[in-house]
Amino acid sequence: MAKTWFITGTSSGFGQALAKIIAQHEDVNLIAAARNLADLAYLNDYDQTAIEKVVMDVTNKDQIAEAVKQGQARFGGIDVLVNNAGLGYFGTVEESNEADVRQLFDVNVFGLANVTKAVLPVMRQQKSGLIINVSSVLGITSLPTFGWYSATKFAVEGVPNVLRQEVKGLGIKVMLVEPSGARTKWNAGKTAPVEINDYQQFAEMISGAASGTTQAPGDPVRIAQLMFDVATADEPVPGHLPLGEFATNGMKQELSTSLAEVEQYHELSLKADAPA
Ligand SMILES: NC(=O)c1ccc[n+]([C@@H]2O[C@H](COP(=O)([O-])OP(=O)(O)OC[C@H]3O[C@@H](n4cnc5c(N)ncnc54)[C@H](OP(=O)(O)O)[C@@H]3O)[C@@H](O)[C@H]2O)c1
């Protein structure tokens, strides 16, 4: 029986690359979500019998409910949800704009939660499913000017890590993908330009991001293909999938530094517990 994938944010970047991979597979159905259906015209090049386009802003619960209903009605279920839609934002912690940061959380965190909660009843009823969450290496470690973006991706890590445990007995799997920086339009996300002189060293990083020019190593097509390959491999899906050298090395560095500190303060830490 054909598997059905539901992907958010398929207008561009990773989402579009993954949608194209799935659209080429005869035995896989695609529910492609985008805020504007016109952005999905590229899918007209593929066989339409296994493609359903749905309008969905991840911050709009009515659109999410309608999209899930439409996809389910067309294909009878949802086997794989890919929470891919997301925004970028570049600015120092102090200079970032609160309204922009709240919008970032609305899309990257609450949007992902909204879609997940709408699809979970379908998967619970099926007693099967896989939820893939596109996080980032910056959901494990971080860099100057990415503080608030990282904060959203740390939340994107936290919620699925718990959900994985809660749905373990229900036949539902949860995977996090942590790509390196990649060559997508995400790099032209919103920015908070440096105005405080003390942060001048970060001005170029932010203006570079604003211009959308990127030397990022990640190739969106390769990243999408690897996500698909790991998700469809005949072995258990990993909890975390770093993709790219920067992602793998960044995660190793962060986790080994944290582990070394935990070991260093091990004896002191145990003194915090009340005596037995
Ligand atoms: N590129 C990187 O360096 C990188 C690295 C690691 C992780 N990521 C993550 O990868 C995911 C995909 O990003 P990308 O790099 O492929 O960038 P992208 O090309 O900008 O794609 C982002 C997608 O999210 C959609 N989106 C934004 N706000 C939305 C909303 N409110 N509702 C529904 N869809 C919305 C966009 O749709 P519109 O076209 O309508 O705006 C677009 O389809 C994001 O979660 C991002 O944080 C990116």
PDB file of N, CA, C and O in Angstrom, residues 3 43 45 50 60 82-83 88 91-92 147 163 179 185-186 188 210 217 221 236 243 255-256 273-274:
ATOM      1  N   LYS A   3       2.471   4.772   0.829  1.00  0.00           N
ATOM      2  CA  LYS A   3       2.656   5.575   2.036  1.00  0.00           C
ATOM      3  C   LYS A   3       2.311   7.017   1.690  1.00  0.00           C
ATOM      4  O   LYS A   3       2.540   7.479   0.561  1.00  0.00           O
ATOM      5  N   LEU A  43       4.999  21.453  -8.979  1.00  0.00           N
ATOM      6  CA  LEU A  43       4.505  20.070  -8.852  1.00  0.00           C
ATOM      7  C   LEU A  43       3.663  19.648 -10.052  1.00  0.00           C
ATOM      8  O   LEU A  43       3.377  18.456 -10.221  1.00  0.00           O
ATOM      9  N   ASP A  45       4.588  19.382 -12.888  1.00  0.00           N
ATOM     10  CA  ASP A  45       5.431  18.572 -13.789  1.00  0.00           C
ATOM     11  C   ASP A  45       5.352  17.086 -13.470  1.00  0.00           C
ATOM     12  O   ASP A  45       5.947  16.269 -14.172  1.00  0.00           O
ATOM     13  N   ALA A  50      -1.015  11.108  -7.335  1.00  0.00           N
ATOM     14  CA  ALA A  50      -0.569  10.884  -5.957  1.00  0.00           C
ATOM     15  C   ALA A  50      -0.163  12.181  -5.269  1.00  0.00           C
ATOM     16  O   ALA A  50       0.603  12.187  -4.321  1.00  0.00           O
ATOM     17  N   ASN A  60      -2.243  29.068  11.452  1.00  0.00           N
ATOM     18  CA  ASN A  60      -3.689  29.157  11.266  1.00  0.00           C
ATOM     19  C   ASN A  60      -4.328  27.771  11.518  1.00  0.00           C
ATOM     20  O   ASN A  60      -4.281  26.886  10.658  1.00  0.00           O
ATOM     21  N   VAL A  82       6.154  15.738   7.959  1.00  0.00           N
ATOM     22  CA  VAL A  82       7.440  16.444   8.019  1.00  0.00           C
ATOM     23  C   VAL A  82       7.166  17.890   8.425  1.00  0.00           C
ATOM     24  O   VAL A  82       6.623  18.685   7.654  1.00  0.00           O
ATOM     25  N   ASN A  83       7.514  18.218   9.659  1.00  0.00           N
ATOM     26  CA  ASN A  83       7.399  19.586  10.158  1.00  0.00           C
ATOM     27  C   ASN A  83       8.632  20.351   9.695  1.00  0.00           C
ATOM     28  O   ASN A  83       9.670  20.348  10.357  1.00  0.00           O
ATOM     29  N   GLY A  88      13.844  32.120   9.601  1.00  0.00           N
ATOM     30  CA  GLY A  88      15.141  32.464  10.165  1.00  0.00           C
ATOM     31  C   GLY A  88      15.064  33.846  10.788  1.00  0.00           C
ATOM     32  O   GLY A  88      14.112  34.606  10.552  1.00  0.00           O
ATOM     33  N   GLY A  91      20.211  38.431  14.615  1.00  0.00           N
ATOM     34  CA  GLY A  91      20.414  39.637  15.409  1.00  0.00           C
ATOM     35  C   GLY A  91      21.036  39.261  16.735  1.00  0.00           C
ATOM     36  O   GLY A  91      20.941  38.106  17.164  1.00  0.00           O
ATOM     37  N   THR A  92      21.684  40.207  17.374  1.00  0.00           N
ATOM     38  CA  THR A  92      22.223  39.899  18.704  1.00  0.00           C
ATOM     39  C   THR A  92      21.051  39.731  19.667  1.00  0.00           C
ATOM     40  O   THR A  92      19.941  40.230  19.408  1.00  0.00           O
ATOM     41  N   GLY A 147      20.867  33.760  18.471  1.00  0.00           N
ATOM     42  CA  GLY A 147      20.338  33.422  19.789  1.00  0.00           C
ATOM     43  C   GLY A 147      18.861  33.082  19.806  1.00  0.00           C
ATOM     44  O   GLY A 147      18.447  32.044  20.324  1.00  0.00           O
ATOM     45  N   LEU A 163       7.616  13.994  23.187  1.00  0.00           N
ATOM     46  CA  LEU A 163       6.557  13.318  22.418  1.00  0.00           C
ATOM     47  C   LEU A 163       6.982  11.896  22.055  1.00  0.00           C
ATOM     48  O   LEU A 163       6.176  10.957  22.128  1.00  0.00           O
ATOM     49  N   PRO A 179      20.139  19.835  10.298  1.00  0.00           N
ATOM     50  CA  PRO A 179      21.059  20.149   9.191  1.00  0.00           C
ATOM     51  C   PRO A 179      22.029  21.268   9.566  1.00  0.00           C
ATOM     52  O   PRO A 179      21.760  22.094  10.439  1.00  0.00           O
ATOM     53  N   LYS A 185      16.449  29.971   0.687  1.00  0.00           N
ATOM     54  CA  LYS A 185      16.099  31.390   0.873  1.00  0.00           C
ATOM     55  C   LYS A 185      15.942  31.756   2.352  1.00  0.00           C
ATOM     56  O   LYS A 185      15.810  32.920   2.702  1.00  0.00           O
ATOM     57  N   TRP A 186      15.985  30.718   3.222  1.00  0.00           N
ATOM     58  CA  TRP A 186      15.963  30.948   4.669  1.00  0.00           C
ATOM     59  C   TRP A 186      17.029  31.952   5.073  1.00  0.00           C
ATOM     60  O   TRP A 186      16.857  32.740   5.991  1.00  0.00           O
ATOM     61  N   ALA A 188      17.849  34.561   3.873  1.00  0.00           N
ATOM     62  CA  ALA A 188      17.443  35.959   3.747  1.00  0.00           C
ATOM     63  C   ALA A 188      16.324  36.287   4.734  1.00  0.00           C
ATOM     64  O   ALA A 188      15.488  37.141   4.487  1.00  0.00           O
ATOM     65  N   ALA A 210      21.257  39.091   5.742  1.00  0.00           N
ATOM     66  CA  ALA A 210      20.131  39.863   5.201  1.00  0.00           C
ATOM     67  C   ALA A 210      20.153  39.880   3.673  1.00  0.00           C
ATOM     68  O   ALA A 210      19.110  39.857   3.033  1.00  0.00           O
ATOM     69  N   PRO A 217      27.383  25.433   3.642  1.00  0.00           N
ATOM     70  CA  PRO A 217      27.802  24.197   2.970  1.00  0.00           C
ATOM     71  C   PRO A 217      26.644  23.294   2.535  1.00  0.00           C
ATOM     72  O   PRO A 217      26.783  22.521   1.602  1.00  0.00           O
ATOM     73  N   VAL A 221      19.029  19.727  -1.738  1.00  0.00           N
ATOM     74  CA  VAL A 221      18.580  18.505  -2.429  1.00  0.00           C
ATOM     75  C   VAL A 221      19.183  17.266  -1.769  1.00  0.00           C
ATOM     76  O   VAL A 221      18.503  16.266  -1.518  1.00  0.00           O
ATOM     77  N   PRO A 236      15.436   0.936  12.362  1.00  0.00           N
ATOM     78  CA  PRO A 236      14.792   1.941  13.213  1.00  0.00           C
ATOM     79  C   PRO A 236      15.284   3.360  12.899  1.00  0.00           C
ATOM     80  O   PRO A 236      16.476   3.552  12.646  1.00  0.00           O
ATOM     81  N   LEU A 243      22.923  16.511   9.777  1.00  0.00           N
ATOM     82  CA  LEU A 243      23.248  16.368   8.353  1.00  0.00           C
ATOM     83  C   LEU A 243      24.252  17.438   7.933  1.00  0.00           C
ATOM     84  O   LEU A 243      23.937  18.630   7.963  1.00  0.00           O
ATOM     85  N   LEU A 255      28.160  18.491  22.711  1.00  0.00           N
ATOM     86  CA  LEU A 255      27.816  17.405  23.640  1.00  0.00           C
ATOM     87  C   LEU A 255      29.034  16.971  24.442  1.00  0.00           C
ATOM     88  O   LEU A 255      28.932  16.684  25.639  1.00  0.00           O
ATOM     89  N   SER A 256      30.228  16.961  23.825  1.00  0.00           N
ATOM     90  CA  SER A 256      31.403  16.524  24.590  1.00  0.00           C
ATOM     91  C   SER A 256      31.811  17.590  25.604  1.00  0.00           C
ATOM     92  O   SER A 256      32.215  17.263  26.717  1.00  0.00           O
ATOM     93  N   ASP A 273      21.177  16.857  46.598  1.00  0.00           N
ATOM     94  CA  ASP A 273      20.036  16.014  46.995  1.00  0.00           C
ATOM     95  C   ASP A 273      19.896  15.933  48.513  1.00  0.00           C
ATOM     96  O   ASP A 273      20.904  15.905  49.235  1.00  0.00           O
ATOM     97  N   ALA A 274      18.667  15.902  48.985  1.00  0.00           N
ATOM     98  CA  ALA A 274      18.432  15.721  50.421  1.00  0.00           C
ATOM     99  C   ALA A 274      18.998  14.364  50.836  1.00  0.00           C
ATOM    100  O   ALA A 274      18.921  13.403  50.054  1.00  0.00           O
TER     101      ALA A 274
END
